[in-house]
Amino acid sequence: DTEVTQTPKHLVMGMTNKKSLKCEQHMGHRAMYWYKQKAKKPPELMFVYSYEKLSINESVPSRFSPECPNSSLLNLHLHALQPEDSALYLCASTAQSGEAFFGQGTRLTVV
Amino acid sequence: LAKTTQPISMDSYEGQEVNITCSHNNIATNDYITWYQQFPSQGPRFIIQGYKTKVTNEVASLFIPADRKSSTLSLPRVSLSDTAVYYCLVGPGTGGFKTIFGAGTRLFVKA
């Protein structure tokens, strides 16, 4: 299994809602990532988890809260988002070789 | 992390060979060069990785000169389905590194 699975594929949420994005991989990778990508821009790193511990937070606003319950799962909890947070949210994991495997992303729209 | 510079966009025709060059002047001794392909609304996909000289797989070739300050991704006989954004990344080859994307090269293949 060489896939990173993200759910849901699409999400529309209001600015007062709380929602979560989920990411799962079963390749035994111990590093997992969240990226945000706006249209026609490169993916922008948000968080890095290494061995289930948060190792990098790229100054992301607290309305985004990551969680790594175990080595296969990564969640991104969303609360009180703004319309400008609408984007494609990508999850990735990396093999020891450095090759990154990306999920198909969650297209988030904040209304 | 080494900064990368690529052309913003390139055009080609079906059946041609396409070479995309990436500049990474401050590459570190333990850095590898990795290329990813991304289609709209999908996660990036690993194409090829190398450290020096030439690497070839079933999809592409990667040429790295001796000084390693640049690299060239070569796509043989492109088809319409190769229209995508191609990202060059430089970083340590072991898993868990901080994957920062540059602006990427938008390749458009015409019939």
mmCIF file of C-alpha atoms in Angstrom:
data_model
loop_
_atom_site.group_PDB
_atom_site.id
_atom_site.type_symbol
_atom_site.label_atom_id
_atom_site.label_comp_id
_atom_site.label_asym_id
_atom_site.label_seq_id
_atom_site.Cartn_x
_atom_site.Cartn_y
_atom_site.Cartn_z
ATOM 1 C CA ASP A 1 0.000 0.000 0.000
ATOM 2 C CA THR A 2 1.767 3.150 -1.213
ATOM 3 C CA GLU A 3 -1.067 5.558 -0.701
ATOM 4 C CA VAL A 4 -1.771 8.495 1.521
ATOM 5 C CA THR A 5 -5.524 8.753 1.986
ATOM 6 C CA GLN A 6 -7.202 12.029 2.860
ATOM 7 C CA THR A 7 -10.788 12.566 3.879
ATOM 8 C CA PRO A 8 -12.990 14.301 3.083
ATOM 9 C CA LYS A 9 -12.176 15.215 -0.523
ATOM 10 C CA HIS A 10 -14.280 18.369 -0.321
ATOM 11 C CA LEU A 11 -15.425 20.385 2.681
ATOM 12 C CA VAL A 12 -17.530 23.529 2.951
ATOM 13 C CA MET A 13 -17.660 25.100 6.385
ATOM 14 C CA GLY A 14 -18.902 28.280 7.968
ATOM 15 C CA MET A 15 -16.635 30.596 9.901
ATOM 16 C CA THR A 16 -18.088 29.444 13.221
ATOM 17 C CA ASN A 17 -17.867 25.716 12.484
ATOM 18 C CA LYS A 18 -15.425 23.155 13.839
ATOM 19 C CA LYS A 19 -14.302 20.467 11.442
ATOM 20 C CA SER A 20 -11.407 18.030 11.051
ATOM 21 C CA LEU A 21 -9.370 16.796 8.136
ATOM 22 C CA LYS A 22 -8.005 13.267 8.283
ATOM 23 C CA CYS A 23 -4.930 11.691 6.736
ATOM 24 C CA GLU A 24 -3.865 8.047 6.857
ATOM 25 C CA GLN A 25 -0.859 6.107 5.580
ATOM 26 C CA HIS A 26 0.222 2.513 6.131
ATOM 27 C CA MET A 27 3.718 2.650 4.666
ATOM 28 C CA GLY A 28 5.442 2.829 8.042
ATOM 29 C CA HIS A 29 6.637 6.376 7.406
ATOM 30 C CA ARG A 30 7.495 8.185 10.624
ATOM 31 C CA ALA A 31 7.342 11.736 9.220
ATOM 32 C CA MET A 32 4.025 13.274 8.214
ATOM 33 C CA TYR A 33 3.178 16.727 6.959
ATOM 34 C CA TRP A 34 0.366 19.170 6.373
ATOM 35 C CA TYR A 35 0.572 21.622 3.470
ATOM 36 C CA LYS A 36 -1.747 24.363 2.301
ATOM 37 C CA GLN A 37 -1.963 25.202 -1.400
ATOM 38 C CA LYS A 38 -3.720 28.177 -2.925
ATOM 39 C CA ALA A 39 -4.584 28.258 -6.612
ATOM 40 C CA LYS A 40 -1.579 28.539 -8.948
ATOM 41 C CA LYS A 41 0.830 28.624 -5.975
ATOM 42 C CA PRO A 42 3.228 25.955 -4.683
ATOM 43 C CA PRO A 43 2.328 23.920 -1.607
ATOM 44 C CA GLU A 44 3.159 25.802 1.585
ATOM 45 C CA LEU A 45 4.391 23.804 4.570
ATOM 46 C CA MET A 46 2.260 24.094 7.721
ATOM 47 C CA PHE A 47 3.265 21.342 10.147
ATOM 48 C CA VAL A 48 5.716 18.456 10.367
ATOM 49 C CA TYR A 49 5.328 15.479 12.670
ATOM 50 C CA SER A 50 8.292 13.232 13.293
ATOM 51 C CA TYR A 51 7.743 10.016 15.260
ATOM 52 C CA GLU A 52 4.304 11.297 16.284
ATOM 53 C CA LYS A 53 5.697 14.476 17.795
ATOM 54 C CA LEU A 54 5.204 17.936 16.339
ATOM 55 C CA SER A 55 8.634 19.018 15.146
ATOM 56 C CA ILE A 56 7.855 21.994 12.936
ATOM 57 C CA ASN A 57 5.067 24.565 13.080
ATOM 58 C CA GLU A 58 5.552 27.159 10.363
ATOM 59 C CA SER A 59 3.921 29.950 12.390
ATOM 60 C CA VAL A 60 0.461 28.676 11.534
ATOM 61 C CA PRO A 61 -2.487 30.481 13.218
ATOM 62 C CA SER A 62 -3.965 28.656 16.188
ATOM 63 C CA ARG A 63 -7.275 28.180 14.372
ATOM 64 C CA PHE A 64 -5.430 25.240 12.749
ATOM 65 C CA SER A 65 -4.625 22.521 15.279
ATOM 66 C CA PRO A 66 -2.740 19.390 14.194
ATOM 67 C CA GLU A 67 -2.885 16.042 15.953
ATOM 68 C CA CYS A 68 -1.050 12.773 15.410
ATOM 69 C CA PRO A 69 -2.924 10.033 17.326
ATOM 70 C CA ASN A 70 -0.603 7.276 16.081
ATOM 71 C CA SER A 71 2.070 6.616 13.480
ATOM 72 C CA SER A 72 -0.482 6.078 10.696
ATOM 73 C CA LEU A 73 -2.875 8.944 11.323
ATOM 74 C CA LEU A 74 -2.667 12.697 11.088
ATOM 75 C CA ASN A 75 -5.537 15.062 11.758
ATOM 76 C CA LEU A 76 -5.963 18.777 11.219
ATOM 77 C CA HIS A 77 -8.626 20.361 13.412
ATOM 78 C CA LEU A 78 -10.192 23.535 12.068
ATOM 79 C CA HIS A 79 -11.997 26.164 14.111
ATOM 80 C CA ALA A 80 -13.140 29.714 13.398
ATOM 81 C CA LEU A 81 -11.566 29.800 9.950
ATOM 82 C CA GLN A 82 -11.638 32.775 7.637
ATOM 83 C CA PRO A 83 -12.597 32.832 3.938
ATOM 84 C CA GLU A 84 -8.923 33.334 3.041
ATOM 85 C CA ASP A 85 -8.210 29.914 4.551
ATOM 86 C CA SER A 86 -10.012 28.340 1.612
ATOM 87 C CA ALA A 87 -7.437 26.196 -0.180
ATOM 88 C CA LEU A 88 -6.355 22.673 -1.030
ATOM 89 C CA TYR A 89 -4.945 21.010 2.096
ATOM 90 C CA LEU A 90 -2.412 18.311 1.366
ATOM 91 C CA CYS A 91 -1.067 15.622 3.636
ATOM 92 C CA ALA A 92 2.233 13.859 2.952
ATOM 93 C CA SER A 93 4.534 11.299 4.474
ATOM 94 C CA THR A 94 8.182 10.673 3.695
ATOM 95 C CA ALA A 95 10.181 7.509 3.314
ATOM 96 C CA GLN A 96 13.725 7.204 4.660
ATOM 97 C CA SER A 97 14.950 7.954 1.136
ATOM 98 C CA GLY A 98 13.326 11.365 1.341
ATOM 99 C CA GLU A 99 10.675 10.558 -1.259
ATOM 100 C CA ALA A 100 7.430 12.199 -0.224
ATOM 101 C CA PHE A 101 4.046 10.605 -0.853
ATOM 102 C CA PHE A 102 1.144 13.018 -1.062
ATOM 103 C CA GLY A 103 -2.550 12.493 -0.645
ATOM 104 C CA GLN A 104 -5.071 13.856 -3.141
ATOM 105 C CA GLY A 105 -5.916 16.676 -0.790
ATOM 106 C CA THR A 106 -9.023 18.152 0.775
ATOM 107 C CA ARG A 107 -10.545 21.096 -1.070
ATOM 108 C CA LEU A 108 -11.727 23.397 1.722
ATOM 109 C CA THR A 109 -14.120 26.281 1.190
ATOM 110 C CA VAL A 110 -14.850 28.625 4.088
ATOM 111 C CA VAL A 111 -18.064 30.606 3.712
ATOM 112 C CA LEU B 1 17.593 24.699 2.946
ATOM 113 C CA ALA B 2 18.867 25.459 -0.528
ATOM 114 C CA LYS B 3 16.747 27.844 -2.557
ATOM 115 C CA THR B 4 15.824 26.698 -6.040
ATOM 116 C CA THR B 5 15.148 28.694 -9.198
ATOM 117 C CA GLN B 6 13.274 27.305 -12.180
ATOM 118 C CA PRO B 7 11.684 28.812 -15.292
ATOM 119 C CA ILE B 8 8.117 29.899 -14.585
ATOM 120 C CA SER B 9 6.708 28.154 -17.647
ATOM 121 C CA MET B 10 7.636 26.146 -20.737
ATOM 122 C CA ASP B 11 5.787 25.087 -23.860
ATOM 123 C CA SER B 12 6.425 21.970 -25.898
ATOM 124 C CA TYR B 13 4.843 19.761 -28.525
ATOM 125 C CA GLU B 14 3.891 16.129 -28.263
ATOM 126 C CA GLY B 15 6.748 13.742 -28.985
ATOM 127 C CA GLN B 16 9.480 16.241 -28.124
ATOM 128 C CA GLU B 17 12.053 15.891 -25.364
ATOM 129 C CA VAL B 18 11.664 18.494 -22.640
ATOM 130 C CA ASN B 19 14.487 19.636 -20.395
ATOM 131 C CA ILE B 20 13.715 21.685 -17.293
ATOM 132 C CA THR B 21 16.685 23.169 -15.502
ATOM 133 C CA CYS B 22 16.776 24.042 -11.823
ATOM 134 C CA SER B 23 19.388 26.245 -10.200
ATOM 135 C CA HIS B 24 20.429 25.557 -6.588
ATOM 136 C CA ASN B 25 23.647 27.452 -5.977
ATOM 137 C CA ASN B 26 23.849 26.883 -2.210
ATOM 138 C CA ILE B 27 23.201 23.150 -2.215
ATOM 139 C CA ALA B 28 24.738 21.429 0.823
ATOM 140 C CA THR B 29 26.981 18.375 0.759
ATOM 141 C CA ASN B 30 24.291 16.058 2.123
ATOM 142 C CA ASP B 31 21.462 17.439 -0.038
ATOM 143 C CA TYR B 32 19.658 15.410 -2.662
ATOM 144 C CA ILE B 33 17.734 16.815 -5.619
ATOM 145 C CA THR B 34 14.162 15.638 -6.030
ATOM 146 C CA TRP B 35 11.578 16.437 -8.687
ATOM 147 C CA TYR B 36 7.810 16.259 -8.298
ATOM 148 C CA GLN B 37 4.972 16.557 -10.801
ATOM 149 C CA GLN B 38 1.610 18.056 -9.896
ATOM 150 C CA PHE B 39 -1.648 18.049 -11.831
ATOM 151 C CA PRO B 40 -4.426 20.517 -10.925
ATOM 152 C CA SER B 41 -6.282 19.644 -7.712
ATOM 153 C CA GLN B 42 -4.036 16.666 -7.004
ATOM 154 C CA GLY B 43 -1.121 16.118 -4.648
ATOM 155 C CA PRO B 44 2.420 16.265 -6.047
ATOM 156 C CA ARG B 45 3.840 12.998 -7.292
ATOM 157 C CA PHE B 46 7.486 11.928 -6.971
ATOM 158 C CA ILE B 47 9.280 11.683 -10.315
ATOM 159 C CA ILE B 48 12.974 11.178 -9.637
ATOM 160 C CA GLN B 49 15.733 11.829 -7.109
ATOM 161 C CA GLY B 50 19.479 12.067 -7.481
ATOM 162 C CA TYR B 51 22.686 13.133 -5.794
ATOM 163 C CA LYS B 52 25.198 13.404 -8.623
ATOM 164 C CA THR B 53 25.834 12.553 -12.296
ATOM 165 C CA LYS B 54 22.851 10.914 -13.969
ATOM 166 C CA VAL B 55 19.819 9.025 -12.740
ATOM 167 C CA THR B 56 17.268 7.422 -15.019
ATOM 168 C CA ASN B 57 13.978 5.691 -14.335
ATOM 169 C CA GLU B 58 11.020 4.659 -16.461
ATOM 170 C CA VAL B 59 9.634 8.200 -16.468
ATOM 171 C CA ALA B 60 12.542 10.635 -16.650
ATOM 172 C CA SER B 61 16.251 11.288 -16.413
ATOM 173 C CA LEU B 62 18.006 13.632 -14.046
ATOM 174 C CA PHE B 63 21.331 15.177 -14.979
ATOM 175 C CA ILE B 64 23.487 16.719 -12.262
ATOM 176 C CA PRO B 65 26.830 18.341 -13.113
ATOM 177 C CA ALA B 66 29.896 17.852 -10.955
ATOM 178 C CA ASP B 67 29.444 21.128 -9.031
ATOM 179 C CA ARG B 68 25.794 20.190 -8.271
ATOM 180 C CA LYS B 69 24.719 23.825 -8.468
ATOM 181 C CA SER B 70 22.064 22.980 -11.022
ATOM 182 C CA SER B 71 20.159 19.981 -12.299
ATOM 183 C CA THR B 72 18.127 19.168 -15.386
ATOM 184 C CA LEU B 73 15.013 17.050 -15.511
ATOM 185 C CA SER B 74 14.621 15.417 -18.910
ATOM 186 C CA LEU B 75 11.247 14.102 -20.047
ATOM 187 C CA PRO B 76 11.548 12.029 -23.234
ATOM 188 C CA ARG B 77 8.813 12.231 -25.864
ATOM 189 C CA VAL B 78 6.226 14.178 -23.883
ATOM 190 C CA SER B 79 2.519 13.699 -24.393
ATOM 191 C CA LEU B 80 -0.470 15.934 -23.655
ATOM 192 C CA SER B 81 -0.832 14.191 -20.287
ATOM 193 C CA ASP B 82 2.568 15.533 -19.198
ATOM 194 C CA THR B 83 1.051 19.017 -18.970
ATOM 195 C CA ALA B 84 1.587 19.799 -15.291
ATOM 196 C CA VAL B 85 3.664 21.798 -12.831
ATOM 197 C CA TYR B 86 7.123 20.416 -12.106
ATOM 198 C CA TYR B 87 8.864 21.228 -8.833
ATOM 199 C CA CYS B 88 12.559 20.902 -8.062
ATOM 200 C CA LEU B 89 13.380 20.431 -4.377
ATOM 201 C CA VAL B 90 16.709 20.244 -2.598
ATOM 202 C CA GLY B 91 17.167 18.796 0.859
ATOM 203 C CA PRO B 92 18.670 15.991 2.937
ATOM 204 C CA GLY B 93 17.974 12.578 1.488
ATOM 205 C CA THR B 94 16.730 10.940 4.653
ATOM 206 C CA GLY B 95 13.092 10.953 5.612
ATOM 207 C CA GLY B 96 11.659 13.624 7.850
ATOM 208 C CA PHE B 97 13.262 16.600 6.223
ATOM 209 C CA LYS B 98 11.452 19.876 5.753
ATOM 210 C CA THR B 99 10.106 19.838 2.215
ATOM 211 C CA ILE B 100 9.882 23.384 0.909
ATOM 212 C CA PHE B 101 8.544 23.896 -2.577
ATOM 213 C CA GLY B 102 9.795 26.578 -4.930
ATOM 214 C CA ALA B 103 7.595 28.238 -7.518
ATOM 215 C CA GLY B 104 7.769 25.319 -9.959
ATOM 216 C CA THR B 105 7.694 25.199 -13.769
ATOM 217 C CA ARG B 106 4.365 25.064 -15.551
ATOM 218 C CA LEU B 107 4.832 22.807 -18.597
ATOM 219 C CA PHE B 108 2.226 23.010 -21.339
ATOM 220 C CA VAL B 109 2.349 20.311 -24.012
ATOM 221 C CA LYS B 110 0.554 21.091 -27.251
ATOM 222 C CA ALA B 111 -0.695 18.715 -29.933
#
